[in-house]
XYZ file of C-alpha atoms in Angstrom:
742
model
C -192.775 297.689 -37.954
C -196.424 298.644 -37.400
C -198.466 296.166 -35.415
C -202.231 296.159 -36.062
C -204.467 294.402 -33.567
C -208.091 293.795 -34.244
C -210.660 294.622 -31.642
C -212.068 291.726 -29.607
C -209.105 289.548 -30.617
C -207.697 289.516 -27.118
C -206.564 285.860 -27.237
C -204.387 286.491 -30.254
C -203.111 289.688 -28.705
C -202.052 287.906 -25.538
C -200.282 285.206 -27.576
C -198.429 287.844 -29.571
C -197.348 289.686 -26.435
C -196.000 286.459 -24.918
C -193.992 285.745 -28.063
C -192.553 289.269 -28.028
C -191.632 289.007 -24.357
C -189.946 285.639 -24.950
C -187.949 287.088 -27.855
C -186.907 290.090 -25.732
C -185.573 288.014 -22.849
C -183.985 285.534 -25.211
C -182.080 288.362 -26.881
C -181.114 289.812 -23.514
C -179.768 286.433 -22.388
C -177.769 286.005 -25.601
C -176.204 289.436 -25.168
C -175.110 288.574 -21.633
C -174.142 284.982 -22.312
C -170.346 285.532 -22.427
C -168.895 284.089 -19.203
C -167.365 286.400 -16.620
C -163.719 285.882 -15.666
C -163.109 283.340 -12.934
C -161.314 284.196 -9.719
C -158.540 282.075 -8.223
C -160.986 279.482 -6.840
C -162.898 279.143 -10.103
C -165.948 281.291 -9.260
C -167.220 283.149 -12.310
C -167.222 286.847 -11.536
C -165.812 286.128 -8.069
C -163.255 288.280 -6.300
C -161.431 285.755 -4.122
C -157.732 286.410 -3.555
C -155.764 283.207 -3.004
C -152.808 282.975 -0.693
C -151.784 282.105 2.844
C -154.350 283.339 5.374
C -152.577 282.049 8.498
C -151.167 285.086 10.292
C -148.606 282.880 12.078
C -147.046 281.684 8.813
C -143.960 283.455 7.519
C -145.572 283.791 4.067
C -148.866 285.200 5.419
C -150.671 287.350 2.844
C -152.857 289.994 4.478
C -154.669 290.556 1.154
C -155.654 286.895 0.754
C -159.312 285.950 1.291
C -158.995 282.258 0.375
C -156.327 279.958 1.793
C -154.641 278.041 -1.034
C -152.650 275.667 1.172
C -149.356 277.476 0.592
C -148.782 278.466 4.232
C -145.385 277.626 5.650
C -144.625 278.162 9.291
C -140.868 277.913 8.842
C -138.125 277.326 6.272
C -135.773 274.364 6.501
C -133.248 274.224 3.658
C -130.799 271.885 5.354
C -128.333 272.078 8.191
C -127.260 275.664 8.590
C -126.266 277.921 11.424
C -125.543 281.599 11.969
C -122.176 283.180 12.663
C -121.904 286.421 14.633
C -118.977 288.820 14.362
C -118.863 290.195 17.926
C -119.473 293.667 16.542
C -122.889 294.273 14.939
C -124.499 290.888 14.170
C -127.913 290.209 15.672
C -131.334 288.616 15.251
C -134.282 290.693 16.484
C -137.090 288.469 17.832
C -139.428 291.209 18.986
C -141.146 291.109 22.402
C -140.803 287.468 23.498
C -140.325 287.288 27.292
C -142.734 288.788 29.847
C -142.407 288.864 33.639
C -143.611 285.294 34.035
C -141.725 281.979 33.898
C -139.473 281.164 30.951
C -136.756 278.895 29.566
C -134.092 280.010 27.108
C -131.902 277.464 25.315
C -129.504 277.362 22.360
C -126.664 275.453 20.746
C -123.602 277.722 20.624
C -119.936 277.634 19.566
C -117.754 280.408 20.993
C -114.818 282.051 19.236
C -112.037 283.649 21.223
C -112.516 287.392 21.290
C -110.861 289.791 23.737
C -113.398 291.953 25.549
C -116.434 290.414 23.805
C -119.653 290.357 25.898
C -120.967 287.269 24.054
C -124.747 287.525 24.510
C -126.741 284.479 23.425
C -130.449 285.207 24.126
C -130.924 288.541 25.870
C -133.268 291.511 25.993
C -133.057 295.164 25.185
C -132.717 295.362 28.969
C -133.927 293.354 31.924
C -132.650 289.824 31.122
C -129.501 288.250 29.698
C -127.957 284.868 28.917
C -124.333 285.357 27.916
C -120.660 284.359 28.393
C -118.742 287.636 28.804
C -114.991 287.686 28.307
C -114.686 289.873 31.399
C -116.124 286.997 33.459
C -113.725 284.467 31.985
C -116.213 283.563 29.234
C -118.276 281.729 31.879
C -121.924 281.159 31.029
C -123.983 283.611 33.096
C -127.574 284.792 33.436
C -129.643 287.208 35.489
C -132.084 290.129 35.595
C -132.196 293.871 36.042
C -128.493 294.707 36.184
C -127.400 291.577 38.092
C -126.612 289.468 35.096
C -124.343 287.085 37.014
C -127.053 285.821 39.356
C -126.190 282.321 38.136
C -122.849 281.433 36.627
C -120.996 278.358 35.420
C -117.748 277.919 37.402
C -116.007 276.856 34.186
C -115.473 278.792 30.971
C -117.725 278.055 28.041
C -115.628 275.864 25.719
C -114.005 277.590 22.769
C -114.684 276.266 19.247
C -116.930 273.467 20.590
C -120.683 273.171 20.067
C -122.290 273.399 23.514
C -125.917 273.260 24.613
C -126.783 276.084 27.056
C -130.035 276.845 28.871
C -131.461 278.910 31.710
C -134.853 278.556 33.405
C -136.745 281.013 35.616
C -139.841 280.467 37.796
C -141.071 283.560 39.706
C -143.380 281.427 41.848
C -140.687 279.233 43.408
C -138.660 280.634 46.352
C -139.399 284.235 45.342
C -137.930 283.603 41.921
C -135.697 280.629 41.093
C -133.168 280.725 38.247
C -131.312 277.589 37.138
C -128.395 277.449 34.695
C -127.433 274.463 32.521
C -124.404 273.634 30.393
C -124.451 270.546 28.140
C -127.742 269.496 29.735
C -126.266 269.491 33.285
C -127.207 271.964 36.033
C -124.207 274.149 36.896
C -125.789 276.795 39.170
C -129.041 277.883 40.812
C -130.175 280.987 42.700
C -133.356 282.068 44.489
C -134.886 285.416 45.302
C -134.513 286.607 41.688
C -137.052 289.302 40.817
C -138.811 289.134 37.449
C -137.150 291.003 34.590
C -138.011 294.621 33.948
C -140.119 295.365 30.917
C -137.572 295.104 28.125
C -139.517 295.473 24.895
C -137.355 293.222 22.729
C -135.447 289.959 22.837
C -132.430 289.225 20.622
C -130.378 286.262 19.541
C -126.727 287.267 19.795
C -127.151 290.687 21.382
C -128.014 292.697 24.502
C -129.294 296.275 24.235
C -127.373 298.089 21.503
C -124.135 296.127 21.640
C -122.562 293.194 23.486
C -122.639 290.900 20.443
C -121.994 287.165 20.423
C -118.725 286.178 18.725
C -119.056 282.726 17.230
C -121.900 280.557 15.974
C -125.431 279.712 17.079
C -127.356 276.720 15.769
C -130.942 276.656 17.091
C -132.497 278.797 19.802
C -135.772 278.381 21.675
C -137.897 280.115 24.328
C -140.637 278.528 26.467
C -143.306 280.185 28.614
C -142.438 277.921 31.526
C -139.439 276.745 33.493
C -138.509 273.348 32.131
C -137.322 270.635 34.472
C -133.773 269.343 34.593
C -134.907 266.115 32.960
C -136.477 268.028 30.104
C -133.309 270.098 29.604
C -131.283 266.904 29.513
C -133.623 265.475 26.877
C -133.260 268.568 24.688
C -129.451 268.436 24.833
C -129.223 264.803 23.820
C -128.581 265.245 20.089
C -125.902 267.687 19.035
C -127.187 270.861 17.402
C -130.662 269.397 17.024
C -133.008 270.335 19.837
C -136.204 269.058 18.215
C -137.964 271.495 20.509
C -141.284 271.105 18.710
C -141.335 267.325 19.217
C -142.548 265.816 22.500
C -140.539 262.779 23.606
C -139.375 261.051 26.739
C -139.475 263.382 29.712
C -139.913 266.357 27.410
C -143.633 266.988 27.025
C -143.798 270.751 26.978
C -144.121 271.698 23.358
C -147.462 273.352 24.140
C -145.520 275.897 26.179
C -143.016 276.507 23.363
C -143.189 280.234 22.589
C -140.639 280.324 19.775
C -138.228 277.905 18.146
C -135.713 279.107 15.580
C -133.917 276.175 13.904
C -131.757 278.604 11.846
C -131.857 276.342 8.809
C -133.017 278.933 6.299
C -129.559 279.187 4.755
C -130.346 282.448 2.946
C -132.135 285.746 3.321
C -132.570 287.934 6.387
C -135.731 286.285 7.772
C -135.487 283.816 10.661
C -138.616 281.662 10.785
C -140.338 280.113 13.775
C -140.760 276.316 13.879
C -143.018 276.490 16.953
C -146.015 277.439 14.823
C -146.504 280.705 16.724
C -145.290 282.932 13.929
C -142.564 284.718 15.905
C -140.348 285.728 13.004
C -136.882 287.126 13.575
C -135.026 289.744 11.556
C -131.339 289.135 10.927
C -128.768 291.912 10.672
C -125.137 291.315 9.607
C -125.078 287.686 10.750
C -124.057 285.122 8.147
C -125.317 281.700 7.114
C -122.952 278.766 7.288
C -123.160 275.002 7.279
C -121.215 272.903 9.709
C -117.903 271.221 8.922
C -119.102 268.126 10.745
C -122.258 267.792 8.640
C -122.671 265.065 6.069
C -124.435 261.808 5.324
C -124.128 259.479 8.317
C -126.083 256.514 6.880
C -123.631 253.714 6.082
C -126.050 252.290 3.507
C -126.045 255.499 1.457
C -123.871 255.996 -1.603
C -122.427 259.256 -0.256
C -121.855 258.044 3.308
C -119.292 260.271 5.005
C -117.485 258.430 7.813
C -116.033 261.705 9.106
C -119.457 263.332 9.529
C -120.890 263.500 13.035
C -124.098 265.322 12.143
C -126.469 264.110 9.452
C -127.425 266.913 7.084
C -130.085 265.051 5.127
C -127.996 264.813 1.965
C -127.869 261.007 1.799
C -128.299 259.579 -1.698
C -129.216 255.976 -2.468
C -129.021 253.707 -5.504
C -132.695 253.141 -6.257
C -132.716 252.643 -10.028
C -131.888 249.333 -11.681
C -129.556 251.094 -14.108
C -127.811 253.232 -11.482
C -124.651 252.548 -9.489
C -122.578 254.177 -6.781
C -119.296 255.615 -8.107
C -116.912 257.466 -5.794
C -119.714 258.521 -3.475
C -122.057 259.655 -6.252
C -125.127 257.965 -7.701
C -124.469 257.576 -11.413
C -127.323 256.757 -13.714
C -126.804 254.226 -16.497
C -129.891 255.086 -18.554
C -129.103 258.407 -20.208
C -132.288 258.685 -22.247
C -134.437 257.188 -19.449
C -136.070 254.721 -21.802
C -135.804 251.846 -19.324
C -132.874 250.245 -21.144
C -129.518 250.531 -19.395
C -126.827 252.255 -21.459
C -124.622 249.165 -21.724
C -127.541 247.355 -23.413
C -128.892 250.353 -25.402
C -127.415 250.954 -28.889
C -128.901 254.508 -29.044
C -128.295 256.150 -25.671
C -129.655 259.567 -26.617
C -132.618 258.507 -28.797
C -131.589 260.595 -31.795
C -132.080 257.645 -34.206
C -128.321 257.287 -34.689
C -126.606 254.235 -33.237
C -123.925 254.941 -30.662
C -121.114 253.574 -32.842
C -121.995 256.109 -35.569
C -122.845 259.011 -33.230
C -120.155 261.646 -32.608
C -121.736 262.270 -29.193
C -123.914 259.319 -28.152
C -125.120 261.138 -25.037
C -126.338 264.346 -26.712
C -129.322 264.028 -29.022
C -128.487 267.331 -30.746
C -125.017 266.169 -31.836
C -124.314 263.240 -34.134
C -122.829 264.108 -37.571
C -122.787 266.335 -40.656
C -123.216 263.706 -43.323
C -124.535 266.145 -45.937
C -121.565 268.510 -45.427
C -123.700 271.597 -45.245
C -122.006 272.916 -42.112
C -124.975 272.111 -39.914
C -125.416 269.426 -37.333
C -127.654 266.623 -38.675
C -129.222 266.190 -35.217
C -129.750 269.872 -34.432
C -133.503 269.232 -34.137
C -132.929 266.414 -31.626
C -133.554 263.708 -34.251
C -131.306 262.799 -37.193
C -132.698 264.597 -40.230
C -130.445 266.069 -42.925
C -133.375 267.959 -44.449
C -134.068 269.719 -41.150
C -130.603 270.372 -39.747
C -130.478 274.151 -39.716
C -131.890 277.154 -41.594
C -130.587 278.386 -44.939
C -132.236 281.765 -45.349
C -130.385 282.756 -48.538
C -130.837 279.378 -50.238
C -127.157 278.860 -51.034
C -127.062 275.364 -49.602
C -124.972 276.536 -46.666
C -126.450 277.002 -43.216
C -126.809 280.453 -41.750
C -123.673 281.857 -40.200
C -125.081 282.573 -36.772
C -124.052 280.184 -34.056
C -127.548 279.429 -32.745
C -130.459 279.975 -35.147
C -132.567 282.921 -34.090
C -130.048 283.976 -31.419
C -127.070 286.307 -31.211
C -124.042 284.936 -29.368
C -121.671 287.529 -27.879
C -118.206 286.385 -26.814
C -115.799 288.736 -25.048
C -112.020 288.544 -24.747
C -108.937 289.934 -26.443
C -106.976 289.256 -29.605
C -104.939 290.837 -32.393
C -106.675 292.931 -35.000
C -105.752 292.852 -38.685
C -102.996 295.413 -38.041
C -101.282 293.358 -35.414
C -102.589 295.330 -32.420
C -103.587 293.306 -29.374
C -106.767 294.834 -27.903
C -109.915 294.119 -25.967
C -112.774 293.009 -28.153
C -115.901 290.960 -28.484
C -117.312 288.766 -31.220
C -120.939 288.701 -32.403
C -121.551 285.313 -34.008
C -117.849 285.177 -34.850
C -117.438 288.762 -36.158
C -114.859 290.774 -34.161
C -115.799 294.152 -32.667
C -113.001 296.138 -31.066
C -113.498 297.801 -27.659
C -111.692 301.161 -27.898
C -108.850 301.830 -25.506
C -108.948 298.405 -23.920
C -106.038 296.094 -23.139
C -108.243 293.092 -22.403
C -111.893 292.350 -21.669
C -113.297 289.894 -19.142
C -117.111 289.832 -19.154
C -120.102 290.844 -21.252
C -123.856 291.260 -20.950
C -126.355 292.491 -23.546
C -129.651 294.181 -22.674
C -132.073 294.901 -25.538
C -129.213 295.136 -28.013
C -127.019 297.392 -25.846
C -123.617 295.811 -25.185
C -122.038 296.156 -21.737
C -118.487 294.840 -21.293
C -115.754 295.286 -18.705
C -112.019 294.813 -18.501
C -108.809 296.785 -18.236
C -107.860 299.848 -20.231
C -104.581 300.758 -21.900
C -103.493 302.617 -18.762
C -103.861 299.455 -16.625
C -106.958 300.739 -14.852
C -110.359 299.115 -14.557
C -112.988 300.204 -17.046
C -116.214 299.226 -18.718
C -117.878 299.903 -22.046
C -121.438 300.655 -23.071
C -121.418 299.812 -26.766
C -118.351 301.715 -28.021
C -118.011 304.241 -25.193
C -115.380 303.500 -22.534
C -115.847 304.545 -18.891
C -112.810 304.508 -16.608
C -113.382 303.322 -13.042
C -111.767 304.870 -9.926
C -109.010 302.936 -8.119
C -105.345 302.784 -9.085
C -104.039 299.757 -10.987
C -107.455 298.199 -11.067
C -108.979 295.377 -13.052
C -112.658 294.873 -13.773
C -113.559 291.182 -13.753
C -117.364 290.929 -14.069
C -120.319 293.064 -15.087
C -124.096 292.953 -14.718
C -127.002 295.337 -15.229
C -130.023 295.579 -12.930
C -132.875 298.094 -13.283
C -130.714 300.247 -15.532
C -127.799 300.356 -13.054
C -124.391 299.041 -14.141
C -122.487 296.939 -11.590
C -118.841 295.954 -12.078
C -116.762 293.761 -9.741
C -112.987 293.734 -9.531
C -110.050 294.929 -7.531
C -107.508 297.725 -7.260
C -104.112 298.311 -5.627
C -105.591 298.432 -2.118
C -108.226 295.706 -2.063
C -111.319 294.354 -3.760
C -114.417 296.330 -4.632
C -117.370 296.770 -6.905
C -118.531 299.823 -8.774
C -122.151 300.926 -9.179
C -122.598 303.338 -12.059
C -118.909 304.230 -11.723
C -118.901 304.797 -7.948
C -116.415 302.563 -6.115
C -117.660 300.585 -3.112
C -114.821 298.941 -1.194
C -115.138 295.339 -0.062
C -111.699 295.075 1.545
C -108.757 297.419 2.021
C -105.207 296.698 3.058
C -105.560 292.977 2.617
C -105.028 290.400 -0.085
C -108.392 289.780 -1.741
C -109.908 289.781 -5.199
C -113.442 289.923 -6.573
C -114.157 287.951 -9.748
C -117.950 287.728 -10.035
C -121.039 289.849 -9.471
C -124.801 289.416 -9.627
C -127.887 291.228 -8.403
C -130.936 289.337 -7.127
C -134.440 290.326 -8.101
C -134.827 292.163 -4.775
C -131.758 294.328 -5.421
C -129.272 292.494 -3.162
C -125.761 292.729 -4.616
C -123.585 289.587 -4.461
C -119.864 289.620 -5.247
C -117.726 286.465 -5.328
C -113.974 286.050 -4.923
C -111.531 285.281 -2.141
C -109.951 286.952 0.879
C -106.735 285.877 2.613
C -107.123 285.078 6.318
C -104.573 285.512 9.096
C -103.067 282.127 8.271
C -102.378 283.219 4.680
C -105.083 280.914 3.359
C -107.077 282.118 0.358
C -110.643 281.635 1.599
C -113.406 281.500 -1.051
C -116.129 283.925 -0.111
C -118.914 286.187 -1.236
C -120.043 289.618 -0.180
C -123.747 290.406 0.137
C -124.291 294.152 0.046
C -120.701 294.512 1.236
C -120.893 291.978 4.102
C -118.524 289.009 3.667
C -119.418 285.341 4.164
C -116.785 282.631 3.860
C -117.592 279.507 1.891
C -116.513 276.035 2.894
C -113.126 274.981 1.581
C -110.691 272.217 2.355
C -107.770 274.647 2.243
C -107.253 277.452 -0.309
C -109.957 278.326 -2.807
C -111.754 281.049 -4.685
C -115.044 281.956 -6.336
C -114.684 282.686 -10.049
C -118.301 283.105 -11.128
C -121.831 283.217 -9.743
C -125.381 282.943 -10.953
C -128.904 282.684 -9.615
C -131.639 280.126 -10.128
C -135.009 281.815 -10.633
C -133.426 285.057 -9.498
C -133.084 283.762 -5.948
C -131.028 280.621 -5.217
C -127.301 281.401 -5.346
C -124.676 279.301 -7.121
C -120.945 280.029 -6.905
C -118.319 278.376 -9.117
C -114.639 278.006 -8.319
C -112.320 275.570 -6.663
C -110.875 274.436 -3.371
C -107.597 272.673 -2.699
C -107.533 269.156 -1.286
C -104.592 267.500 0.464
C -102.789 264.862 -1.585
C -99.791 263.208 0.009
C -97.878 263.138 -3.267
C -99.007 266.354 -4.942
C -99.515 268.679 -1.979
C -102.701 270.712 -2.326
C -103.979 270.377 -5.900
C -107.154 272.272 -6.870
C -110.558 270.614 -7.155
C -113.309 272.248 -9.203
C -116.471 272.791 -7.216
C -119.577 274.858 -6.832
C -121.549 276.096 -3.867
C -125.364 276.143 -3.763
C -125.903 278.953 -1.305
C -123.225 277.796 1.172
C -123.181 274.028 0.506
C -120.132 272.899 -1.506
C -120.212 270.177 -4.157
C -116.846 268.934 -5.428
C -116.974 268.119 -9.129
C -115.764 264.821 -10.605
C -112.367 264.802 -12.258
C -111.149 263.156 -15.413
C -109.244 260.359 -13.830
C -107.050 259.153 -11.044
C -103.972 261.180 -10.110
C -101.715 258.225 -9.720
C -102.680 256.498 -12.972
C -103.322 259.272 -15.475
C -101.171 262.160 -14.301
C -104.116 264.394 -13.406
C -103.047 267.201 -11.098
C -106.319 269.039 -10.477
C -109.288 270.933 -11.862
C -110.777 274.419 -11.674
C -114.188 275.840 -12.532
C -114.263 279.266 -14.176
C -117.884 279.817 -15.220
C -121.369 278.677 -14.228
C -124.908 278.903 -15.560
C -128.257 277.347 -14.676
C -130.773 276.250 -17.296
C -134.017 275.083 -15.729
C -132.913 272.543 -13.128
C -129.624 271.766 -14.920
C -126.343 273.148 -13.597
C -123.490 273.750 -16.072
C -119.903 274.724 -15.266
C -116.921 275.471 -17.491
C -113.352 274.806 -16.430
C -110.168 272.899 -17.057
C -108.108 269.888 -15.998
C -104.401 270.277 -15.300
C -102.192 267.306 -16.124
C -98.638 266.591 -15.036
C -95.926 266.259 -17.654
C -94.576 262.759 -18.058
C -90.809 263.164 -18.197
C -90.619 260.192 -20.506
C -93.119 261.651 -23.002
C -92.888 265.435 -22.684
C -94.226 266.114 -26.174
C -97.542 264.390 -25.594
C -98.294 264.970 -21.939
C -98.848 267.815 -19.532
C -100.835 271.018 -19.827
C -104.471 271.916 -19.324
C -107.525 270.515 -21.051
C -110.898 272.267 -21.475
C -113.849 270.692 -19.679
C -117.437 271.339 -18.802
C -119.729 269.730 -16.252
C -123.460 269.166 -16.551
C -125.155 268.123 -13.335
C -121.842 266.969 -11.869
C -120.877 264.857 -14.908
C -117.640 265.864 -16.615
C -117.461 266.318 -20.418
C -114.096 266.591 -22.170
C -113.684 269.207 -24.886
C -111.253 269.096 -27.794
C -108.475 271.622 -28.215
C -106.098 270.827 -25.389
C -102.797 268.995 -25.694
C -101.125 266.769 -27.005
C -98.471 269.478 -27.042
C -95.471 270.300 -24.951
C -97.422 271.793 -22.052
C -100.091 272.975 -24.415
C -103.166 274.668 -23.103
C -106.866 274.488 -23.471
C -109.308 276.142 -21.083
C -113.061 276.593 -20.895
C -113.712 279.963 -19.223
C -117.466 280.497 -19.430
C -120.660 278.701 -20.443
C -124.268 279.483 -21.436
C -127.202 277.386 -22.625
C -130.016 278.441 -24.960
C -132.657 276.406 -26.800
C -130.886 273.207 -25.806
C -127.540 274.407 -27.192
C -124.475 274.495 -24.967
C -121.981 277.264 -25.765
C -118.610 277.117 -24.016
C -115.896 279.738 -24.621
C -112.190 279.831 -23.852
C -108.991 279.010 -25.680
C -107.638 275.967 -27.474
C -104.459 274.763 -29.111
C -104.461 275.691 -32.805
C -102.551 272.716 -34.109
C -102.758 269.591 -31.931
C -100.066 267.927 -34.034
C -97.501 270.653 -33.425
C -95.915 270.766 -29.967
C -95.038 274.449 -30.302
C -98.507 275.507 -31.369
C -100.019 278.588 -29.797
C -103.559 278.853 -28.509
C -106.411 280.978 -29.726
C -109.799 282.211 -28.643
C -112.540 279.759 -29.453
C -115.948 278.426 -28.621
C -117.486 274.989 -28.471
C -121.040 274.535 -29.706
C -122.453 271.332 -28.266
C -118.899 270.052 -27.918
C -117.696 270.982 -31.435
C -114.662 273.300 -31.502
C -114.739 276.572 -33.507
C -111.837 279.048 -33.584
C -112.568 282.763 -33.360
C -109.130 283.890 -34.488
C -106.637 282.429 -36.878
C -102.898 282.998 -36.629
C -102.983 283.976 -40.271
C -105.501 286.753 -39.764
C -102.456 288.965 -39.137
C -100.680 289.993 -42.367
C -97.360 288.182 -42.901
C -95.516 291.460 -43.543
C -96.025 292.401 -39.903
C -93.685 289.601 -38.889
C -95.947 288.128 -36.251
C -95.508 284.446 -37.006
C -95.234 283.583 -33.308
C -97.512 286.189 -31.795
C -99.207 285.703 -28.420
C -102.347 283.729 -27.974
C -105.842 285.202 -27.857
C -108.524 284.224 -25.381
C -112.291 284.301 -24.914
C -113.375 284.911 -21.311
C -117.135 285.435 -21.275
C -120.276 284.701 -23.261
C -123.796 286.072 -23.470
C -126.656 284.747 -25.598
C -129.285 287.253 -26.655
């Protein structure tokens, strides 16, 4: 464009220049008008980094520039405590005690251990509070080599929670040290020099050894010598110091240097409830919860009259439709529509009345009225025109178990030649695992199939697709498999103990003792967890888990074992199994249960032993879907001598959030069998695998591998899959042991 401006037309020229300038800036603004990305506080083009900016918080983020309110000074996941093995367990607190006044206090429970030095709160050198076996396990304390400057004349009780404390004031009588047991002064000495510079303070250790043998529940350090009245106040409530709460004669929380409640229940970090950010690092100690802990509120549904310590688990009936049943709050409004189930004719809101609904409490199960092989309520609402895909247009639903998913089920069965081998099924189609006698677990990563089991030579093995890898260890069995960051982990046992294998390399868990490992999982941070049991010196099978090879026992009434494990959000641990409970008539029948971290929850059973013949229950598999907890297992019933053909045997079951669901395929047979061995959930569909009686009307019927989809039974193998000419009319049963949904 050529612009021509006449001479002496300056006014027009100025107007034109203004218009051009306006157009230029307008265009520039339009080109830059797209908004810049916002930072975490909503500032366009900002560079704020949100997180915890409090350096005393355990979750402090040194990169954060804006505090987002997420700071936590300490973790409290319930009533836990730490156990120490007398060998290498410790908590490193860093440099906590200087040469000034101090108080050290803790709740402790001592185990008997010959020659154990039993340090409670001690330094790398210079100061110690301990109960050494060589001194008759008498509580002692001192400085600089004289660690018996004060000493209790009596031994520290064995297997009893006891509050212990020692105070030191360098400015009184050239250094006064006072020792307390159970809140009562037991000794005092003067002329005690301040401790040498020691560098570190530990819970459960002195220097490089001298480990506490027993349990510690709470420990605290003050930068002053507390009075006797204050010590008495702190000891008043068993295993609960409340050191960060001023009350009564205790008004010294400002002088509290560190307070470790030891209620984390997991991990290796010990957090500081004093607010001073003195974190501790745990090594080889183990989390436990107390046997005496429970709900102590008589008004609660789950009140435990045997509990002496409240563990904040009390549950109350707060909903109009809820009730308290056998210590559990049971809801009576399944669909949460405000109408109690006994007044609601459609409890699952699937538009099918309960009397016409095959499962009135599952909105994805109701009927197959159009006989197309698909569930009419698969969408969550009754709709025969939208009850499953038919990709080939033949009027029959697709053959896969869950639309858009592949369901892998592992186990063992006969092939079409009559050979009994390890195998897996993909949406019902059998795939043989070469050289395998039986298979126990399966996982699929990006289409690659990983399975484990036992080979033809009775040794543990695993498969990657169709390639078998034998595992070291004579007469071994592989029970569980997982894959993490490309590494293959297998758990099991061999002729000399339990173990796990990482990429084929055996890592022993126990040797020369009766133990077995049945489950394995790897947390997001790489920690390896193995579940199973180990027999103690009293020949009790103690359910337990190993974390990176270090064993922790789980609470059990008597015998028990862990059969499966899983993680919630890659972090919170769940273990499935059973414990045995004393019954005066039946002895010690099993009770299905699960442990969340270390807290056990006993699962409801199908009836009353005395009225229905129920012997006990076991849980074999566990999975977590969102906040819902699912377990697969079985109920064992006692044969009625007067009706042997219709009673006795095991029935398949699954539990969702502690509510039991009965599955078809168990007796009535003469000690027939049905078992649910594993469970997974995907897209709202519940897949349970195991074995079930083939013919419920025939008392001699065998069992076969099967799965239940949302409670509906489907057989994986038919007795007649084997040609008649092979003469295998009464061949052994098959079984499905594990499931994976891809």
